């Protein structure tokens, strides 16, 4: 995007003193949102919420200091949009993990200030020649987010084709925590899960989730709200959801973190992913013209 296009984008969708589009790295445009409730940044690259910080809170989302911010690479942290499949492609390992929209450039379709001074921003992406090579369906995917003292994210999938398709995906939120040893994740007690670090064995969650080593779990058949209780930060983060029956909990721990170029060696201590997901048998059949909304509502609450 050249400077004239950036000026036009701000003229059309910028909001005085509340939302400004900026180029923070070459070709990498973000919406910088500030309102009386919170600050947030949203990248056109990936339709990706990179940060969210309500007033009087530490950042709620974690972003790696080693993240890439360039074409073709996913941002490490924030809320990547995984779509139209979650994790590896079900039949073709050569296709990108977590689908293709997290590395594509999205467009802006709406911005507004709501009555309570929250800021709403809507981005979208549609099928193109490139996407057709990876996934032969016509679609429109929208990321509709509202920034206030809570963060509300809707991912709206629409089948624009003449034939049905199924889609999976996730709002793959990375949370900023005081230390992995200080947190408990509540809400998944008694829930069956696929343990990806134990060759995909099926297990049942015994009590709250505490992370004590590499953790990669797909919790099945759950619509429950989760709470990350962080005793070190004296904070609780509520994650509620709609349109999802799967929740994924991920922390790469030491060895896997070391192998990832976009992840600092010690950063696994300060993050945990609790992802609002459609995966495994929870994939969404969409008839021509129909729509599915996956929603995640992130609600930090100070315990002081
Ligand atoms: C999680 C998956 O959702 O994302 C993990 O369950 C995966 O298996 C992780 O390692 C990160 O994926 P990526 O492609 O961003 O490195």
PDB file of C-alpha atoms and ligand atoms in Angstrom:
ATOM      1  CA  UNK A   1       0.000   0.000   0.000  1.00  0.00           C
ATOM      2  CA  UNK A   2       1.510   3.354  -0.971  1.00  0.00           C
ATOM      3  CA  UNK A   3       1.124   6.543   1.005  1.00  0.00           C
ATOM      4  CA  UNK A   4      -1.847   7.812  -1.060  1.00  0.00           C
ATOM      5  CA  UNK A   5      -3.733   4.555  -0.415  1.00  0.00           C
ATOM      6  CA  UNK A   6      -2.995   4.820   3.301  1.00  0.00           C
ATOM      7  CA  UNK A   7      -4.303   8.404   3.352  1.00  0.00           C
ATOM      8  CA  UNK A   8      -7.475   7.236   1.539  1.00  0.00           C
ATOM      9  CA  UNK A   9      -7.926   4.372   3.996  1.00  0.00           C
ATOM     10  CA  UNK A  10      -7.737   6.816   6.888  1.00  0.00           C
ATOM     11  CA  UNK A  11     -10.142   9.220   5.178  1.00  0.00           C
ATOM     12  CA  UNK A  12     -12.682   6.455   4.670  1.00  0.00           C
ATOM     13  CA  UNK A  13     -12.352   4.391   7.848  1.00  0.00           C
ATOM     14  CA  UNK A  14     -10.182   6.353  10.291  1.00  0.00           C
ATOM     15  CA  UNK A  15     -11.989   7.801  13.338  1.00  0.00           C
ATOM     16  CA  UNK A  16     -10.638  11.021  14.780  1.00  0.00           C
ATOM     17  CA  UNK A  17      -8.804  10.396  18.090  1.00  0.00           C
ATOM     18  CA  UNK A  18      -9.920   6.756  18.051  1.00  0.00           C
ATOM     19  CA  UNK A  19      -8.751   4.771  15.038  1.00  0.00           C
ATOM     20  CA  UNK A  20      -5.794   5.437  12.778  1.00  0.00           C
ATOM     21  CA  UNK A  21      -4.248   3.182  10.116  1.00  0.00           C
ATOM     22  CA  UNK A  22      -0.448   3.115  10.242  1.00  0.00           C
ATOM     23  CA  UNK A  23       2.334   1.298   8.409  1.00  0.00           C
ATOM     24  CA  UNK A  24       4.503  -0.147  11.208  1.00  0.00           C
ATOM     25  CA  UNK A  25       6.800  -2.236   8.994  1.00  0.00           C
ATOM     26  CA  UNK A  26       7.195  -2.193   5.227  1.00  0.00           C
ATOM     27  CA  UNK A  27       3.806  -3.108   3.746  1.00  0.00           C
ATOM     28  CA  UNK A  28       2.439  -4.034   7.183  1.00  0.00           C
ATOM     29  CA  UNK A  29      -0.617  -1.913   8.005  1.00  0.00           C
ATOM     30  CA  UNK A  30      -2.347  -1.857  11.356  1.00  0.00           C
ATOM     31  CA  UNK A  31      -5.403  -0.135  12.792  1.00  0.00           C
ATOM     32  CA  UNK A  32      -4.282   1.592  15.972  1.00  0.00           C
ATOM     33  CA  UNK A  33      -7.370   1.826  18.211  1.00  0.00           C
ATOM     34  CA  UNK A  34      -7.582   3.962  21.354  1.00  0.00           C
ATOM     35  CA  UNK A  35     -10.775   4.766  23.205  1.00  0.00           C
ATOM     36  CA  UNK A  36     -11.694   5.569  26.820  1.00  0.00           C
ATOM     37  CA  UNK A  37     -11.884   1.833  27.625  1.00  0.00           C
ATOM     38  CA  UNK A  38      -8.861   0.258  25.972  1.00  0.00           C
ATOM     39  CA  UNK A  39      -6.139   0.208  23.326  1.00  0.00           C
ATOM     40  CA  UNK A  40      -5.830  -2.397  20.589  1.00  0.00           C
ATOM     41  CA  UNK A  41      -4.029  -3.001  17.325  1.00  0.00           C
ATOM     42  CA  UNK A  42      -5.408  -4.978  14.398  1.00  0.00           C
ATOM     43  CA  UNK A  43      -3.312  -5.928  11.351  1.00  0.00           C
ATOM     44  CA  UNK A  44      -4.722  -6.114   7.820  1.00  0.00           C
ATOM     45  CA  UNK A  45      -2.203  -8.947   7.444  1.00  0.00           C
ATOM     46  CA  UNK A  46      -4.218 -11.967   8.570  1.00  0.00           C
ATOM     47  CA  UNK A  47      -7.168  -9.937   9.968  1.00  0.00           C
ATOM     48  CA  UNK A  48      -5.073 -10.371  13.069  1.00  0.00           C
ATOM     49  CA  UNK A  49      -5.721  -8.709  16.440  1.00  0.00           C
ATOM     50  CA  UNK A  50      -2.186  -8.139  17.702  1.00  0.00           C
ATOM     51  CA  UNK A  51      -2.812  -6.436  21.027  1.00  0.00           C
ATOM     52  CA  UNK A  52      -5.559  -5.572  23.488  1.00  0.00           C
ATOM     53  CA  UNK A  53      -4.995  -3.608  26.667  1.00  0.00           C
ATOM     54  CA  UNK A  54      -7.931  -2.268  28.651  1.00  0.00           C
ATOM     55  CA  UNK A  55      -7.227   0.739  30.867  1.00  0.00           C
ATOM     56  CA  UNK A  56      -5.527  -0.199  34.142  1.00  0.00           C
ATOM     57  CA  UNK A  57      -4.637  -3.671  32.888  1.00  0.00           C
ATOM     58  CA  UNK A  58      -1.447  -5.345  31.727  1.00  0.00           C
ATOM     59  CA  UNK A  59      -1.707  -6.407  28.054  1.00  0.00           C
ATOM     60  CA  UNK A  60      -4.236  -9.224  27.773  1.00  0.00           C
ATOM     61  CA  UNK A  61      -2.785 -10.752  24.608  1.00  0.00           C
ATOM     62  CA  UNK A  62       0.755 -12.059  24.275  1.00  0.00           C
ATOM     63  CA  UNK A  63       2.889 -11.199  21.246  1.00  0.00           C
ATOM     64  CA  UNK A  64       6.312 -12.751  20.721  1.00  0.00           C
ATOM     65  CA  UNK A  65       9.312 -10.435  20.609  1.00  0.00           C
ATOM     66  CA  UNK A  66      10.565 -12.639  17.739  1.00  0.00           C
ATOM     67  CA  UNK A  67       7.386 -12.500  15.665  1.00  0.00           C
ATOM     68  CA  UNK A  68       7.654 -11.961  11.907  1.00  0.00           C
ATOM     69  CA  UNK A  69       5.741  -9.038  10.486  1.00  0.00           C
ATOM     70  CA  UNK A  70       6.092  -9.767   6.809  1.00  0.00           C
ATOM     71  CA  UNK A  71       4.343 -11.198   3.761  1.00  0.00           C
ATOM     72  CA  UNK A  72       3.780 -14.932   3.834  1.00  0.00           C
ATOM     73  CA  UNK A  73       4.489 -15.349   7.571  1.00  0.00           C
ATOM     74  CA  UNK A  74       1.936 -15.575  10.372  1.00  0.00           C
ATOM     75  CA  UNK A  75       2.241 -13.220  13.328  1.00  0.00           C
ATOM     76  CA  UNK A  76       3.199 -15.139  16.497  1.00  0.00           C
ATOM     77  CA  UNK A  77       0.819 -14.040  19.223  1.00  0.00           C
ATOM     78  CA  UNK A  78      -2.359 -11.970  19.457  1.00  0.00           C
ATOM     79  CA  UNK A  79      -5.327 -13.680  17.826  1.00  0.00           C
ATOM     80  CA  UNK A  80      -4.445 -15.429  14.557  1.00  0.00           C
ATOM     81  CA  UNK A  81      -7.430 -16.361  12.413  1.00  0.00           C
ATOM     82  CA  UNK A  82      -7.128 -20.023  11.408  1.00  0.00           C
ATOM     83  CA  UNK A  83      -9.460 -20.906   8.514  1.00  0.00           C
ATOM     84  CA  UNK A  84     -10.851 -22.895   6.643  1.00  0.00           C
ATOM     85  CA  UNK A  85      -9.075 -25.732   8.443  1.00  0.00           C
ATOM     86  CA  UNK A  86      -7.519 -26.064  11.866  1.00  0.00           C
ATOM     87  CA  UNK A  87      -3.901 -27.336  12.259  1.00  0.00           C
ATOM     88  CA  UNK A  88      -2.689 -29.551   9.381  1.00  0.00           C
ATOM     89  CA  UNK A  89      -4.838 -29.902   6.285  1.00  0.00           C
ATOM     90  CA  UNK A  90      -6.802 -33.173   6.731  1.00  0.00           C
ATOM     91  CA  UNK A  91      -5.471 -34.812   3.563  1.00  0.00           C
ATOM     92  CA  UNK A  92      -2.644 -32.705   2.110  1.00  0.00           C
ATOM     93  CA  UNK A  93       0.381 -32.046   4.375  1.00  0.00           C
ATOM     94  CA  UNK A  94       1.818 -29.611   1.784  1.00  0.00           C
ATOM     95  CA  UNK A  95      -0.966 -27.116   2.396  1.00  0.00           C
ATOM     96  CA  UNK A  96      -0.314 -24.461   5.063  1.00  0.00           C
ATOM     97  CA  UNK A  97      -1.099 -25.366   8.676  1.00  0.00           C
ATOM     98  CA  UNK A  98      -4.150 -23.525  10.085  1.00  0.00           C
ATOM     99  CA  UNK A  99      -5.381 -22.582   6.584  1.00  0.00           C
ATOM    100  CA  UNK A 100      -4.379 -19.624   4.456  1.00  0.00           C
ATOM    101  CA  UNK A 101      -6.112 -16.491   5.716  1.00  0.00           C
ATOM    102  CA  UNK A 102      -3.659 -15.738   8.549  1.00  0.00           C
ATOM    103  CA  UNK A 103      -0.985 -14.814   6.005  1.00  0.00           C
ATOM    104  CA  UNK A 104      -3.256 -13.030   3.506  1.00  0.00           C
ATOM    105  CA  UNK A 105      -4.038  -9.320   3.336  1.00  0.00           C
ATOM    106  CA  UNK A 106      -7.580  -8.462   4.404  1.00  0.00           C
ATOM    107  CA  UNK A 107      -9.633  -5.361   3.494  1.00  0.00           C
ATOM    108  CA  UNK A 108     -11.594  -2.979   5.692  1.00  0.00           C
ATOM    109  CA  UNK A 109     -15.375  -2.862   5.271  1.00  0.00           C
ATOM    110  CA  UNK A 110     -16.618  -0.831   8.266  1.00  0.00           C
ATOM    111  CA  UNK A 111     -15.542   1.151  11.300  1.00  0.00           C
ATOM    112  CA  UNK A 112     -17.637   2.954  13.871  1.00  0.00           C
ATOM    113  CA  UNK A 113     -17.748   4.377  17.356  1.00  0.00           C
ATOM    114  CA  UNK A 114     -20.548   2.870  19.412  1.00  0.00           C
ATOM    115  CA  UNK A 115     -22.688   4.847  21.868  1.00  0.00           C
ATOM    116  CA  UNK A 116     -20.556   3.806  24.840  1.00  0.00           C
ATOM    117  CA  UNK A 117     -17.376   4.905  22.968  1.00  0.00           C
ATOM    118  CA  UNK A 118     -16.327   1.358  22.113  1.00  0.00           C
ATOM    119  CA  UNK A 119     -14.708   0.983  18.703  1.00  0.00           C
ATOM    120  CA  UNK A 120     -15.900  -1.490  16.115  1.00  0.00           C
ATOM    121  CA  UNK A 121     -13.807  -2.544  13.126  1.00  0.00           C
ATOM    122  CA  UNK A 122     -14.762  -4.998  10.441  1.00  0.00           C
ATOM    123  CA  UNK A 123     -12.338  -6.616   7.980  1.00  0.00           C
ATOM    124  CA  UNK A 124     -12.989  -9.167   5.276  1.00  0.00           C
ATOM    125  CA  UNK A 125     -11.348 -11.471   2.783  1.00  0.00           C
ATOM    126  CA  UNK A 126     -12.875 -13.283  -0.200  1.00  0.00           C
ATOM    127  CA  UNK A 127     -11.800 -16.042  -2.544  1.00  0.00           C
ATOM    128  CA  UNK A 128      -9.158 -15.192  -5.147  1.00  0.00           C
ATOM    129  CA  UNK A 129      -7.097 -17.059  -7.730  1.00  0.00           C
ATOM    130  CA  UNK A 130      -4.567 -17.805  -4.969  1.00  0.00           C
ATOM    131  CA  UNK A 131      -7.116 -19.150  -2.485  1.00  0.00           C
ATOM    132  CA  UNK A 132      -8.840 -21.219  -5.202  1.00  0.00           C
ATOM    133  CA  UNK A 133      -5.559 -23.139  -5.715  1.00  0.00           C
ATOM    134  CA  UNK A 134      -5.555 -24.101  -2.023  1.00  0.00           C
ATOM    135  CA  UNK A 135      -9.293 -24.480  -1.481  1.00  0.00           C
ATOM    136  CA  UNK A 136     -11.658 -24.510  -4.486  1.00  0.00           C
ATOM    137  CA  UNK A 137     -14.627 -22.651  -2.987  1.00  0.00           C
ATOM    138  CA  UNK A 138     -16.054 -19.145  -3.229  1.00  0.00           C
ATOM    139  CA  UNK A 139     -16.388 -17.538   0.186  1.00  0.00           C
ATOM    140  CA  UNK A 140     -16.484 -14.348   2.194  1.00  0.00           C
ATOM    141  CA  UNK A 141     -14.891 -14.324   5.642  1.00  0.00           C
ATOM    142  CA  UNK A 142     -15.373 -11.378   7.987  1.00  0.00           C
ATOM    143  CA  UNK A 143     -13.605 -10.505  11.231  1.00  0.00           C
ATOM    144  CA  UNK A 144     -15.803  -8.141  13.216  1.00  0.00           C
ATOM    145  CA  UNK A 145     -14.210  -6.900  16.435  1.00  0.00           C
ATOM    146  CA  UNK A 146     -15.367  -4.513  19.134  1.00  0.00           C
ATOM    147  CA  UNK A 147     -12.839  -3.018  21.496  1.00  0.00           C
ATOM    148  CA  UNK A 148     -14.054  -1.865  24.903  1.00  0.00           C
ATOM    149  CA  UNK A 149     -13.082  -3.086  28.384  1.00  0.00           C
ATOM    150  CA  UNK A 150     -13.819  -6.483  26.832  1.00  0.00           C
ATOM    151  CA  UNK A 151     -12.775  -7.713  23.397  1.00  0.00           C
ATOM    152  CA  UNK A 152     -15.469  -9.239  21.259  1.00  0.00           C
ATOM    153  CA  UNK A 153     -14.422 -11.026  18.063  1.00  0.00           C
ATOM    154  CA  UNK A 154     -16.752 -12.533  15.506  1.00  0.00           C
ATOM    155  CA  UNK A 155     -15.513 -14.608  12.601  1.00  0.00           C
ATOM    156  CA  UNK A 156     -18.288 -14.847  10.038  1.00  0.00           C
ATOM    157  CA  UNK A 157     -17.982 -17.417   7.238  1.00  0.00           C
ATOM    158  CA  UNK A 158     -20.308 -17.233   4.250  1.00  0.00           C
ATOM    159  CA  UNK A 159     -20.589 -19.725   1.427  1.00  0.00           C
ATOM    160  CA  UNK A 160     -20.692 -17.643  -1.786  1.00  0.00           C
ATOM    161  CA  UNK A 161     -20.561 -20.749  -3.988  1.00  0.00           C
ATOM    162  CA  UNK A 162     -23.205 -22.887  -5.704  1.00  0.00           C
ATOM    163  CA  UNK A 163     -22.152 -26.029  -3.866  1.00  0.00           C
ATOM    164  CA  UNK A 164     -21.914 -26.793  -0.134  1.00  0.00           C
ATOM    165  CA  UNK A 165     -18.601 -26.863   1.731  1.00  0.00           C
ATOM    166  CA  UNK A 166     -17.417 -27.499   5.285  1.00  0.00           C
ATOM    167  CA  UNK A 167     -15.031 -25.264   7.181  1.00  0.00           C
ATOM    168  CA  UNK A 168     -13.149 -25.447  10.453  1.00  0.00           C
ATOM    169  CA  UNK A 169     -10.831 -22.963  12.091  1.00  0.00           C
ATOM    170  CA  UNK A 170     -10.060 -21.031  15.231  1.00  0.00           C
ATOM    171  CA  UNK A 171      -9.661 -17.696  16.913  1.00  0.00           C
ATOM    172  CA  UNK A 172      -6.258 -18.830  18.155  1.00  0.00           C
ATOM    173  CA  UNK A 173      -5.870 -16.435  21.089  1.00  0.00           C
ATOM    174  CA  UNK A 174      -2.511 -16.182  22.875  1.00  0.00           C
ATOM    175  CA  UNK A 175      -2.822 -14.802  26.427  1.00  0.00           C
ATOM    176  CA  UNK A 176      -0.268 -12.811  28.374  1.00  0.00           C
ATOM    177  CA  UNK A 177       0.274 -14.354  31.813  1.00  0.00           C
ATOM    178  CA  UNK A 178       2.603 -13.646  34.740  1.00  0.00           C
ATOM    179  CA  UNK A 179       4.103 -17.147  34.626  1.00  0.00           C
ATOM    180  CA  UNK A 180       2.917 -20.503  33.354  1.00  0.00           C
ATOM    181  CA  UNK A 181       3.374 -21.834  36.902  1.00  0.00           C
ATOM    182  CA  UNK A 182       0.900 -19.248  38.253  1.00  0.00           C
ATOM    183  CA  UNK A 183      -2.116 -20.109  36.128  1.00  0.00           C
ATOM    184  CA  UNK A 184      -5.056 -22.448  36.260  1.00  0.00           C
ATOM    185  CA  UNK A 185      -7.516 -22.856  33.402  1.00  0.00           C
ATOM    186  CA  UNK A 186     -11.026 -23.521  34.617  1.00  0.00           C
ATOM    187  CA  UNK A 187     -14.059 -24.665  32.626  1.00  0.00           C
ATOM    188  CA  UNK A 188     -12.792 -27.864  31.006  1.00  0.00           C
ATOM    189  CA  UNK A 189     -13.160 -30.179  34.017  1.00  0.00           C
ATOM    190  CA  UNK A 190     -14.453 -33.630  32.964  1.00  0.00           C
ATOM    191  CA  UNK A 191     -14.123 -32.775  29.279  1.00  0.00           C
ATOM    192  CA  UNK A 192     -12.823 -35.421  26.814  1.00  0.00           C
ATOM    193  CA  UNK A 193      -9.780 -34.379  24.783  1.00  0.00           C
ATOM    194  CA  UNK A 194      -7.332 -35.487  22.137  1.00  0.00           C
ATOM    195  CA  UNK A 195      -3.822 -35.276  23.555  1.00  0.00           C
ATOM    196  CA  UNK A 196      -1.584 -34.303  20.631  1.00  0.00           C
ATOM    197  CA  UNK A 197       1.564 -34.741  22.728  1.00  0.00           C
ATOM    198  CA  UNK A 198       0.543 -38.378  23.508  1.00  0.00           C
ATOM    199  CA  UNK A 199       0.091 -39.603  19.894  1.00  0.00           C
ATOM    200  CA  UNK A 200      -3.480 -38.321  19.789  1.00  0.00           C
ATOM    201  CA  UNK A 201      -4.684 -40.514  22.668  1.00  0.00           C
ATOM    202  CA  UNK A 202      -8.178 -39.734  23.989  1.00  0.00           C
ATOM    203  CA  UNK A 203      -8.252 -38.674  27.644  1.00  0.00           C
ATOM    204  CA  UNK A 204     -10.617 -36.952  30.056  1.00  0.00           C
ATOM    205  CA  UNK A 205      -9.672 -33.736  31.884  1.00  0.00           C
ATOM    206  CA  UNK A 206      -9.242 -34.337  35.588  1.00  0.00           C
ATOM    207  CA  UNK A 207      -9.892 -31.053  37.462  1.00  0.00           C
ATOM    208  CA  UNK A 208      -8.626 -27.673  36.209  1.00  0.00           C
ATOM    209  CA  UNK A 209      -5.908 -27.499  33.567  1.00  0.00           C
ATOM    210  CA  UNK A 210      -2.449 -26.598  34.820  1.00  0.00           C
ATOM    211  CA  UNK A 211       0.395 -26.545  32.323  1.00  0.00           C
ATOM    212  CA  UNK A 212       3.542 -28.342  33.467  1.00  0.00           C
ATOM    213  CA  UNK A 213       5.116 -29.372  30.168  1.00  0.00           C
ATOM    214  CA  UNK A 214       4.384 -29.300  26.427  1.00  0.00           C
ATOM    215  CA  UNK A 215       0.600 -29.133  26.137  1.00  0.00           C
ATOM    216  CA  UNK A 216      -1.425 -29.466  22.946  1.00  0.00           C
ATOM    217  CA  UNK A 217      -4.983 -30.571  23.620  1.00  0.00           C
ATOM    218  CA  UNK A 218      -8.152 -30.502  21.583  1.00  0.00           C
ATOM    219  CA  UNK A 219     -11.070 -30.461  24.039  1.00  0.00           C
ATOM    220  CA  UNK A 220     -14.147 -31.961  22.410  1.00  0.00           C
ATOM    221  CA  UNK A 221     -17.834 -31.282  22.628  1.00  0.00           C
ATOM    222  CA  UNK A 222     -17.509 -28.272  24.881  1.00  0.00           C
ATOM    223  CA  UNK A 223     -19.335 -24.960  24.679  1.00  0.00           C
ATOM    224  CA  UNK A 224     -18.142 -23.978  28.160  1.00  0.00           C
ATOM    225  CA  UNK A 225     -16.661 -20.623  29.087  1.00  0.00           C
ATOM    226  CA  UNK A 226     -13.061 -20.835  30.261  1.00  0.00           C
ATOM    227  CA  UNK A 227     -11.308 -18.756  32.868  1.00  0.00           C
ATOM    228  CA  UNK A 228      -7.559 -18.279  33.104  1.00  0.00           C
ATOM    229  CA  UNK A 229      -6.864 -17.541  36.737  1.00  0.00           C
ATOM    230  CA  UNK A 230      -3.498 -15.835  37.128  1.00  0.00           C
ATOM    231  CA  UNK A 231      -2.443 -15.570  40.777  1.00  0.00           C
ATOM    232  CA  UNK A 232       0.759 -13.676  39.873  1.00  0.00           C
ATOM    233  CA  UNK A 233      -1.005 -10.913  37.950  1.00  0.00           C
ATOM    234  CA  UNK A 234      -4.025 -10.972  40.289  1.00  0.00           C
ATOM    235  CA  UNK A 235      -6.170 -11.282  37.231  1.00  0.00           C
ATOM    236  CA  UNK A 236      -8.775 -13.520  35.750  1.00  0.00           C
ATOM    237  CA  UNK A 237      -9.410 -13.674  31.990  1.00  0.00           C
ATOM    238  CA  UNK A 238     -12.814 -15.014  30.966  1.00  0.00           C
ATOM    239  CA  UNK A 239     -13.123 -16.512  27.479  1.00  0.00           C
ATOM    240  CA  UNK A 240     -16.669 -17.200  26.406  1.00  0.00           C
ATOM    241  CA  UNK A 241     -17.705 -18.361  22.995  1.00  0.00           C
ATOM    242  CA  UNK A 242     -20.469 -19.037  20.514  1.00  0.00           C
ATOM    243  CA  UNK A 243     -20.554 -21.252  17.423  1.00  0.00           C
ATOM    244  CA  UNK A 244     -17.806 -23.525  18.758  1.00  0.00           C
ATOM    245  CA  UNK A 245     -17.821 -26.991  20.337  1.00  0.00           C
ATOM    246  CA  UNK A 246     -14.030 -27.307  20.535  1.00  0.00           C
ATOM    247  CA  UNK A 247     -11.472 -25.565  22.748  1.00  0.00           C
ATOM    248  CA  UNK A 248      -7.736 -25.947  22.224  1.00  0.00           C
ATOM    249  CA  UNK A 249      -5.119 -25.380  24.921  1.00  0.00           C
ATOM    250  CA  UNK A 250      -1.524 -25.000  23.721  1.00  0.00           C
ATOM    251  CA  UNK A 251       1.869 -24.225  25.203  1.00  0.00           C
ATOM    252  CA  UNK A 252       4.992 -25.387  23.320  1.00  0.00           C
ATOM    253  CA  UNK A 253       7.210 -25.561  26.436  1.00  0.00           C
ATOM    254  CA  UNK A 254      11.014 -25.571  26.148  1.00  0.00           C
ATOM    255  CA  UNK A 255      12.114 -27.849  23.296  1.00  0.00           C
ATOM    256  CA  UNK A 256       9.424 -26.862  20.837  1.00  0.00           C
ATOM    257  CA  UNK A 257       9.875 -23.149  21.641  1.00  0.00           C
ATOM    258  CA  UNK A 258      13.600 -23.504  20.831  1.00  0.00           C
ATOM    259  CA  UNK A 259      12.783 -24.966  17.436  1.00  0.00           C
ATOM    260  CA  UNK A 260      10.502 -22.072  16.442  1.00  0.00           C
ATOM    261  CA  UNK A 261      12.309 -19.096  14.868  1.00  0.00           C
ATOM    262  CA  UNK A 262       9.489 -16.710  15.730  1.00  0.00           C
ATOM    263  CA  UNK A 263       9.298 -17.666  19.407  1.00  0.00           C
ATOM    264  CA  UNK A 264      11.844 -16.623  22.094  1.00  0.00           C
ATOM    265  CA  UNK A 265      13.461 -19.545  23.951  1.00  0.00           C
ATOM    266  CA  UNK A 266      12.039 -18.520  27.330  1.00  0.00           C
ATOM    267  CA  UNK A 267       8.758 -17.017  26.148  1.00  0.00           C
ATOM    268  CA  UNK A 268       6.726 -20.169  26.772  1.00  0.00           C
ATOM    269  CA  UNK A 269       6.631 -19.090  30.439  1.00  0.00           C
ATOM    270  CA  UNK A 270       4.639 -15.942  29.687  1.00  0.00           C
ATOM    271  CA  UNK A 271       1.931 -17.281  27.350  1.00  0.00           C
ATOM    272  CA  UNK A 272      -0.851 -19.774  27.025  1.00  0.00           C
ATOM    273  CA  UNK A 273      -3.271 -20.319  24.141  1.00  0.00           C
ATOM    274  CA  UNK A 274      -6.928 -21.001  24.871  1.00  0.00           C
ATOM    275  CA  UNK A 275      -8.483 -21.167  21.415  1.00  0.00           C
ATOM    276  CA  UNK A 276     -12.108 -20.872  20.362  1.00  0.00           C
ATOM    277  CA  UNK A 277     -12.126 -23.573  17.741  1.00  0.00           C
ATOM    278  CA  UNK A 278     -14.042 -25.628  15.185  1.00  0.00           C
ATOM    279  CA  UNK A 279     -11.984 -28.805  14.692  1.00  0.00           C
ATOM    280  CA  UNK A 280     -12.129 -32.611  14.560  1.00  0.00           C
ATOM    281  CA  UNK A 281     -15.823 -33.544  14.080  1.00  0.00           C
ATOM    282  CA  UNK A 282     -16.851 -29.964  14.914  1.00  0.00           C
ATOM    283  CA  UNK A 283     -16.502 -28.681  11.349  1.00  0.00           C
ATOM    284  CA  UNK A 284     -19.267 -26.546   9.951  1.00  0.00           C
ATOM    285  CA  UNK A 285     -21.293 -27.569   6.903  1.00  0.00           C
ATOM    286  CA  UNK A 286     -22.323 -24.485   4.945  1.00  0.00           C
ATOM    287  CA  UNK A 287     -24.957 -24.654   2.221  1.00  0.00           C
ATOM    288  CA  UNK A 288     -24.721 -22.095  -0.620  1.00  0.00           C
ATOM    289  CA  UNK A 289     -25.557 -18.635   0.746  1.00  0.00           C
ATOM    290  CA  UNK A 290     -25.462 -19.674   4.393  1.00  0.00           C
ATOM    291  CA  UNK A 291     -23.350 -18.252   7.183  1.00  0.00           C
ATOM    292  CA  UNK A 292     -21.648 -19.408  10.386  1.00  0.00           C
ATOM    293  CA  UNK A 293     -20.445 -17.153  13.203  1.00  0.00           C
ATOM    294  CA  UNK A 294     -17.632 -18.191  15.512  1.00  0.00           C
ATOM    295  CA  UNK A 295     -17.428 -15.771  18.402  1.00  0.00           C
ATOM    296  CA  UNK A 296     -14.961 -15.256  21.219  1.00  0.00           C
ATOM    297  CA  UNK A 297     -15.488 -12.791  24.057  1.00  0.00           C
ATOM    298  CA  UNK A 298     -12.424 -11.980  26.140  1.00  0.00           C
ATOM    299  CA  UNK A 299     -13.111 -10.418  29.508  1.00  0.00           C
ATOM    300  CA  UNK A 300     -10.219  -9.547  31.840  1.00  0.00           C
ATOM    301  CA  UNK A 301     -11.025  -8.896  35.447  1.00  0.00           C
ATOM    302  CA  UNK A 302      -8.670  -7.628  38.068  1.00  0.00           C
ATOM    303  CA  UNK A 303      -8.685  -9.556  41.376  1.00  0.00           C
ATOM    304  CA  UNK A 304      -7.264  -6.672  43.405  1.00  0.00           C
TER     305      UNK A 304
HETATM  306  C1  LIG B   1      -2.098 -24.990  18.041  1.00  0.00           C
HETATM  307  C2  LIG B   1      -1.980 -26.430  17.620  1.00  0.00           C
HETATM  308  O1  LIG B   1      -3.410 -24.569  17.831  1.00  0.00           O
HETATM  309  O2  LIG B   1      -1.234 -24.174  17.256  1.00  0.00           O
HETATM  310  C3  LIG B   1      -0.518 -26.855  17.738  1.00  0.00           C
HETATM  311  O3  LIG B   1      -2.834 -27.239  18.414  1.00  0.00           O
HETATM  312  C4  LIG B   1       0.391 -25.931  16.955  1.00  0.00           C
HETATM  313  O4  LIG B   1      -0.385 -28.202  17.285  1.00  0.00           O
HETATM  314  C5  LIG B   1       0.137 -24.491  17.396  1.00  0.00           C
HETATM  315  O5  LIG B   1       1.739 -26.277  17.175  1.00  0.00           O
HETATM  316  C6  LIG B   1       0.954 -23.453  16.646  1.00  0.00           C
HETATM  317  O6  LIG B   1       0.807 -23.607  15.281  1.00  0.00           O
HETATM  318  P1  LIG B   1       1.625 -22.732  14.274  1.00  0.00           P
HETATM  319  O7  LIG B   1       1.294 -23.256  12.903  1.00  0.00           O
HETATM  320  O8  LIG B   1       1.190 -21.309  14.471  1.00  0.00           O
HETATM  321  O9  LIG B   1       3.085 -22.908  14.626  1.00  0.00           O
END
